[in-house]
mmCIF file of C-alpha atoms in Angstrom:
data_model
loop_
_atom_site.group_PDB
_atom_site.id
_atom_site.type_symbol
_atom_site.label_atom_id
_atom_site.label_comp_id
_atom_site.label_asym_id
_atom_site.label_seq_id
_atom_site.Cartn_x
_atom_site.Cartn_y
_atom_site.Cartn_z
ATOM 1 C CA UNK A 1 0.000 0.000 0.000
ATOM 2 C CA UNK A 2 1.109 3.397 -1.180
ATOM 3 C CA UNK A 3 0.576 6.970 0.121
ATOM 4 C CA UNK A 4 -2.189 8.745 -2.278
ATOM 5 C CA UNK A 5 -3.110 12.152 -2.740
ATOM 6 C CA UNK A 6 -6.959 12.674 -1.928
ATOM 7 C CA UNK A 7 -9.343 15.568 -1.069
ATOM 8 C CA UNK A 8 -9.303 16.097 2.443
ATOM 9 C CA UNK A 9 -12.420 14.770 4.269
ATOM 10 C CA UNK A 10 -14.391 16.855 6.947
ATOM 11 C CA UNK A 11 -14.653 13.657 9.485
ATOM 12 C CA UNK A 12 -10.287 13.809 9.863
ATOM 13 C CA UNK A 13 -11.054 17.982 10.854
ATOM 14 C CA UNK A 14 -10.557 16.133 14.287
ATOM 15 C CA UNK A 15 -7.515 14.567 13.853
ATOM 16 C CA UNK A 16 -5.819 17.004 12.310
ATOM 17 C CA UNK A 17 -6.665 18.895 15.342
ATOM 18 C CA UNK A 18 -4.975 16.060 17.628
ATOM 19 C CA UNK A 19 -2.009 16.739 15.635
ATOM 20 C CA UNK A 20 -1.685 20.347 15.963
ATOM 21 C CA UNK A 21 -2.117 19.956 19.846
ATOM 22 C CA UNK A 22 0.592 17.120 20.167
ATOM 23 C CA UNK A 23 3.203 18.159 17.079
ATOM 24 C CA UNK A 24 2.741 21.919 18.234
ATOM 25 C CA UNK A 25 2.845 21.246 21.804
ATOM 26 C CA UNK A 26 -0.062 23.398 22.803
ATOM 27 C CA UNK A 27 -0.159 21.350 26.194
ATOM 28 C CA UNK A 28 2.637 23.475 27.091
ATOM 29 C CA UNK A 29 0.954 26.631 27.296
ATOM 30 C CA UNK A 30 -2.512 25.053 28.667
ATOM 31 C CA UNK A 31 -3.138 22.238 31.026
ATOM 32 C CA UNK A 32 -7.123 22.378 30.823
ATOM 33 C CA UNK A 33 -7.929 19.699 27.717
ATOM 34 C CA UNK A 34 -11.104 21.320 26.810
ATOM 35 C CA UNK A 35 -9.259 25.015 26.526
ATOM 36 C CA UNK A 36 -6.371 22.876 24.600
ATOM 37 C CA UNK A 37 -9.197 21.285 21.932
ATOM 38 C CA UNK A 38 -10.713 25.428 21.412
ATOM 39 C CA UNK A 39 -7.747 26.104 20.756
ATOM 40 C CA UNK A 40 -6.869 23.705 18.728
ATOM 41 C CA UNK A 41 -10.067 24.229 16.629
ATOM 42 C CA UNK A 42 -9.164 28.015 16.676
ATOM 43 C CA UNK A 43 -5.655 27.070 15.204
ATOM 44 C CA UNK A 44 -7.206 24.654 12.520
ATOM 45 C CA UNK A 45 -9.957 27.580 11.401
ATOM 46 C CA UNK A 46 -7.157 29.980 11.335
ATOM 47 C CA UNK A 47 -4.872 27.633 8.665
ATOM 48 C CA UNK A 48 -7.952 26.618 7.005
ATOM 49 C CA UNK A 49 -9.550 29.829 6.388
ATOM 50 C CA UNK A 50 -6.500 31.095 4.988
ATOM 51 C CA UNK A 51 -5.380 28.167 2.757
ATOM 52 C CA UNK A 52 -5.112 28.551 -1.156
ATOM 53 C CA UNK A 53 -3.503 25.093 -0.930
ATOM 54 C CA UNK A 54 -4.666 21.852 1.100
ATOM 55 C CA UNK A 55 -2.659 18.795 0.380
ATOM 56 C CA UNK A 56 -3.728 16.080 2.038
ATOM 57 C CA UNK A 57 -2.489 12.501 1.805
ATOM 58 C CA UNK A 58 -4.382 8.984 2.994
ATOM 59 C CA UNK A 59 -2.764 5.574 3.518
ATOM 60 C CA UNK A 60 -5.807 3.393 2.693
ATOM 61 C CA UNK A 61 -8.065 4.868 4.269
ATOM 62 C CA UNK A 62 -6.687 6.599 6.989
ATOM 63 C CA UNK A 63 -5.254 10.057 6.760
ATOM 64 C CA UNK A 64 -1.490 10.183 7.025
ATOM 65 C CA UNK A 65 -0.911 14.012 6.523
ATOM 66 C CA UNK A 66 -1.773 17.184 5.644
ATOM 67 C CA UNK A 67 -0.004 20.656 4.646
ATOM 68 C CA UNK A 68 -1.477 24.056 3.843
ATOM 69 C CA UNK A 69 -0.422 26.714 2.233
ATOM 70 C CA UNK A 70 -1.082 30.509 1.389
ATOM 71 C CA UNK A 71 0.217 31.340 -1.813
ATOM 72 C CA UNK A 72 -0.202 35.585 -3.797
ATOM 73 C CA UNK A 73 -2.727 35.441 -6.374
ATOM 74 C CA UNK A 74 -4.594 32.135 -5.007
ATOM 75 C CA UNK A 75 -8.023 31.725 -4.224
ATOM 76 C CA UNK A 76 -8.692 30.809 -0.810
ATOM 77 C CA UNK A 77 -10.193 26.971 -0.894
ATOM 78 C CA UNK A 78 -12.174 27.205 2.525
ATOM 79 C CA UNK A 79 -14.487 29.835 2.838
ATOM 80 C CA UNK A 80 -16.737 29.748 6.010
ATOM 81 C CA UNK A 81 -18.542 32.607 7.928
ATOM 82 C CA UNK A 82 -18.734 30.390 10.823
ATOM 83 C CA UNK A 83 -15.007 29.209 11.244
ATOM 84 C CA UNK A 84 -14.067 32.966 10.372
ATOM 85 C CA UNK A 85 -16.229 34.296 12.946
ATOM 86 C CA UNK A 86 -15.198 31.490 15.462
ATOM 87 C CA UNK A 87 -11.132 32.618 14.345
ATOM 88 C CA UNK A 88 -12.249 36.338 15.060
ATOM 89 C CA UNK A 89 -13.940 35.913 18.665
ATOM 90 C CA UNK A 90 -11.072 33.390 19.570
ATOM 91 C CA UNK A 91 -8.771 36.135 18.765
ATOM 92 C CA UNK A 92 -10.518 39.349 20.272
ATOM 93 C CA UNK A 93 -10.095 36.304 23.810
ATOM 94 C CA UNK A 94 -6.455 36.156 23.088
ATOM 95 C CA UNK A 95 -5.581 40.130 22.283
ATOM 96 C CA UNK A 96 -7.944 40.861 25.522
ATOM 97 C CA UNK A 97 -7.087 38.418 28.281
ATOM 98 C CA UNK A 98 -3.518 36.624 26.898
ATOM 99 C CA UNK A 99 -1.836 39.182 25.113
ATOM 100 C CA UNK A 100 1.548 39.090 26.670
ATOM 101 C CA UNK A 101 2.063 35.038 26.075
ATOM 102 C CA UNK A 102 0.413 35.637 22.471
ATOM 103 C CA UNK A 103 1.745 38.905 21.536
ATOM 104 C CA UNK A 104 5.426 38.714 21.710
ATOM 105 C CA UNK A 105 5.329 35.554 19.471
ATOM 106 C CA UNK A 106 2.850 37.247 16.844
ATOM 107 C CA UNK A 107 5.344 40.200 17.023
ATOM 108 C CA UNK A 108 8.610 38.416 16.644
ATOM 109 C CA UNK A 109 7.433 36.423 13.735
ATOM 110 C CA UNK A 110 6.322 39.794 12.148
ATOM 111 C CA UNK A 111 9.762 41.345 12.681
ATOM 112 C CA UNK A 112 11.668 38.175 11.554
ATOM 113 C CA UNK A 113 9.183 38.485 8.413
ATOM 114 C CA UNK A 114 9.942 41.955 7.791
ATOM 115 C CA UNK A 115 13.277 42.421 8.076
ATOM 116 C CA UNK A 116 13.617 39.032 5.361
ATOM 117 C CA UNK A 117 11.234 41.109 2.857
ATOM 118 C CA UNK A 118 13.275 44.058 3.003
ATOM 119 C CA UNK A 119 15.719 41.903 0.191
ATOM 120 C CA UNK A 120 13.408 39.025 -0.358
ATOM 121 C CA UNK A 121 10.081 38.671 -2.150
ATOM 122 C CA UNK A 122 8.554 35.493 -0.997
ATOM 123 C CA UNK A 123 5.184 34.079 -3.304
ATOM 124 C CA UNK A 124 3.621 32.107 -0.131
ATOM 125 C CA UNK A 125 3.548 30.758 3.229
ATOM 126 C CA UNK A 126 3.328 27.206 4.434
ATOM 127 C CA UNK A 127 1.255 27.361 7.335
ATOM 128 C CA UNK A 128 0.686 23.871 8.502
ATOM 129 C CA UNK A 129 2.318 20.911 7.942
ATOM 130 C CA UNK A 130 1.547 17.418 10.172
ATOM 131 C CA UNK A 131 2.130 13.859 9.658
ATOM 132 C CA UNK A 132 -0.157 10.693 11.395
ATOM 133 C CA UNK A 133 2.860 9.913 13.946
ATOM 134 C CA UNK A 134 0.782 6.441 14.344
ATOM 135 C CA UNK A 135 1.356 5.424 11.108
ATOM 136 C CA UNK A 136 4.549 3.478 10.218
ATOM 137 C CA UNK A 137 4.787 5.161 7.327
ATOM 138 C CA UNK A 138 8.315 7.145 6.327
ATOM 139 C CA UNK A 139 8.112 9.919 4.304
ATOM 140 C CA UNK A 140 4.817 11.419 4.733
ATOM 141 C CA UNK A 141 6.121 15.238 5.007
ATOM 142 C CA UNK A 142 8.573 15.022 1.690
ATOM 143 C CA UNK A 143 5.562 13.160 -0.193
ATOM 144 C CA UNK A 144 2.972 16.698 1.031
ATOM 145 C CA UNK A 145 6.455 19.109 0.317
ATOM 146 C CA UNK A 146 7.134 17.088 -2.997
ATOM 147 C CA UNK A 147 3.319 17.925 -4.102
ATOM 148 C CA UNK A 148 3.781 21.318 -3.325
ATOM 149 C CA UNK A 149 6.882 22.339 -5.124
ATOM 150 C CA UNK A 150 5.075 20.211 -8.558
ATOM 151 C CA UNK A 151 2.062 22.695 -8.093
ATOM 152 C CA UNK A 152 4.107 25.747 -6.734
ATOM 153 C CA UNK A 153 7.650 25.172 -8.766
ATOM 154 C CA UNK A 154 9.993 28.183 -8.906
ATOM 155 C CA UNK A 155 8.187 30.188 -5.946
ATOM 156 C CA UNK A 156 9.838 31.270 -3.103
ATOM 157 C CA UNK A 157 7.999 29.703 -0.096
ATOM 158 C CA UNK A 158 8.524 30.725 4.069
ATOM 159 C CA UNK A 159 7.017 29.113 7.548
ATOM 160 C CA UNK A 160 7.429 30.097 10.935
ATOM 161 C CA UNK A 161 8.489 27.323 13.446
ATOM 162 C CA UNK A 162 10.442 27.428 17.049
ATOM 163 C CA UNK A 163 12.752 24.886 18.859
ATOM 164 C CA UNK A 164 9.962 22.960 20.446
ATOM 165 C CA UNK A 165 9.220 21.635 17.289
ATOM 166 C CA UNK A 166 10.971 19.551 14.521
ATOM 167 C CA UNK A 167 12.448 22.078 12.655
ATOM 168 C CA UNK A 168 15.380 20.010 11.486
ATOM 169 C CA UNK A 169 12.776 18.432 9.021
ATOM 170 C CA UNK A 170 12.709 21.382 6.793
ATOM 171 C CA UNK A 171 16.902 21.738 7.296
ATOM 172 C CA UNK A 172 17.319 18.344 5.824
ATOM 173 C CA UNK A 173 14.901 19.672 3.173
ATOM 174 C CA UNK A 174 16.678 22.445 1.840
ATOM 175 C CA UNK A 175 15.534 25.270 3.904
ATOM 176 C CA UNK A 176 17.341 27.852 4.790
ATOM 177 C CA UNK A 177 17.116 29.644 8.397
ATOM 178 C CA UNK A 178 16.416 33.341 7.363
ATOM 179 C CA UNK A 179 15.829 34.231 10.688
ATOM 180 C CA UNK A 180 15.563 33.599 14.200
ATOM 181 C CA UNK A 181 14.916 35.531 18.151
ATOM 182 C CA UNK A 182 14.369 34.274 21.416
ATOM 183 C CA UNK A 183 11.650 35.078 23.583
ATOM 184 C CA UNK A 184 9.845 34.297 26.705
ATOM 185 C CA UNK A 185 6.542 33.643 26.961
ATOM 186 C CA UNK A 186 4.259 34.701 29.765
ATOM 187 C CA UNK A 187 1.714 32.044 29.980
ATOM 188 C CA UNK A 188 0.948 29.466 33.058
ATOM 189 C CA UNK A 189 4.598 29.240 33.679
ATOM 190 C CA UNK A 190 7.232 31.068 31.443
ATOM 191 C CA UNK A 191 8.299 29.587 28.479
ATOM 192 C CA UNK A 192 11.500 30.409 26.508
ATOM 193 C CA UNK A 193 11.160 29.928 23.166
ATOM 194 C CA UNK A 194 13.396 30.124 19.927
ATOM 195 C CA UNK A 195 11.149 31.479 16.866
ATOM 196 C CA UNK A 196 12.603 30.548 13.725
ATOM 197 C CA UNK A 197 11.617 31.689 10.394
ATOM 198 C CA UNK A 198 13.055 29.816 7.266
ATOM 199 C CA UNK A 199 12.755 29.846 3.403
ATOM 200 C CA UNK A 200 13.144 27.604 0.068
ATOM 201 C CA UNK A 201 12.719 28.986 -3.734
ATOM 202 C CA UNK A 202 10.242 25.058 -4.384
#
């Protein structure tokens, strides 16, 4: 059995949530699971609503992995007044009640970004990219980047990641680190954090 490329189905929404929360370590900043699956939702909306590419790959029947991307000149794929409205009140919460765990990170990634477009002119973002870790399966991420770069060839792609994640994927893919701070963020306990920012022409 082979990975295949299908249309993501609604009924894996949940999954792909599990993944987020695990692979993104939300756990980290919140200990209550039912805050940890709104905000998981929240983060799925937010990639979702703002996707001009979802790649999603099943082995069988069963997803394996999924990657989205925002790419200039692309029409968004998801369009939902619900999910955006959900993405909207979840972030009026945040900017009201957590802003100094949520802000510094929001505002280090948008300083890393702008000081790389002040000689770069990037085409997209990859803004999600998870793989089933259940399924003994290697290769799932290359097989969603591999799709990408045949739909997106020639474009100059960049992603925001930190040090609690697996960022040495995308260095053993040919991204380069463009940028990269350290911060500390005030949640339930503080966290320090390294934000990274990196980029590949696909």
């Amino acid at each position: 059995m082979e990975l295949e490329l299908k249309e993501l189905r609604k009924k894996d929404y949940k999954k792909i949530i599990g993944y987020a929360i695990k692979g993104m370590h939300f756990d980290m900043y919140l200990d209550n699971k039912f805050a940890l699956n709104l905000y998981g939702k929240y983060f799925w909306y937010l990639e979702l609503t703002n996707a001009t590419q979802v790649i999603s790959c099943y082995y069988g029947d069963r997803l394996a992995g999924v990657l989205i991307a925002d790419i200039k000149g692309e029409n968004k794929v998801h369009k939902s007044f619900w999910k955006s409205l959900y993405v909207k009140v979840f972030d009026w919460i945040q900017n009201t009640f957590f802003k100094d765990g949520v802000g510094i990170y929001d505002n280090t990634n948008k300083e890393m970004l702008d000081n790389y477009k002040k000689e770069n002119n990037p085409d997209g973002e990859i803004r999600f990219l998870a793989a089933d870790p259940e399924i003994k399966v290697k290769g799932i991420g290359t097989f969603l980047l591999n799709e990408l770069e045949k739909r997106e060839k020639g474009k100059e792609i960049y992603l925001f990641t930190d040090d609690k994640c697996t960022y040495q994927f995308y260095e053993h893919r040919g991204f380069e680190r463009v940028g990269e701070k350290d911060i500390v963020l005030e949640l339930k306990n503080k966290v320090p954090l390294k934000c990274l920012l990196y980029s590949k022409i696909l």
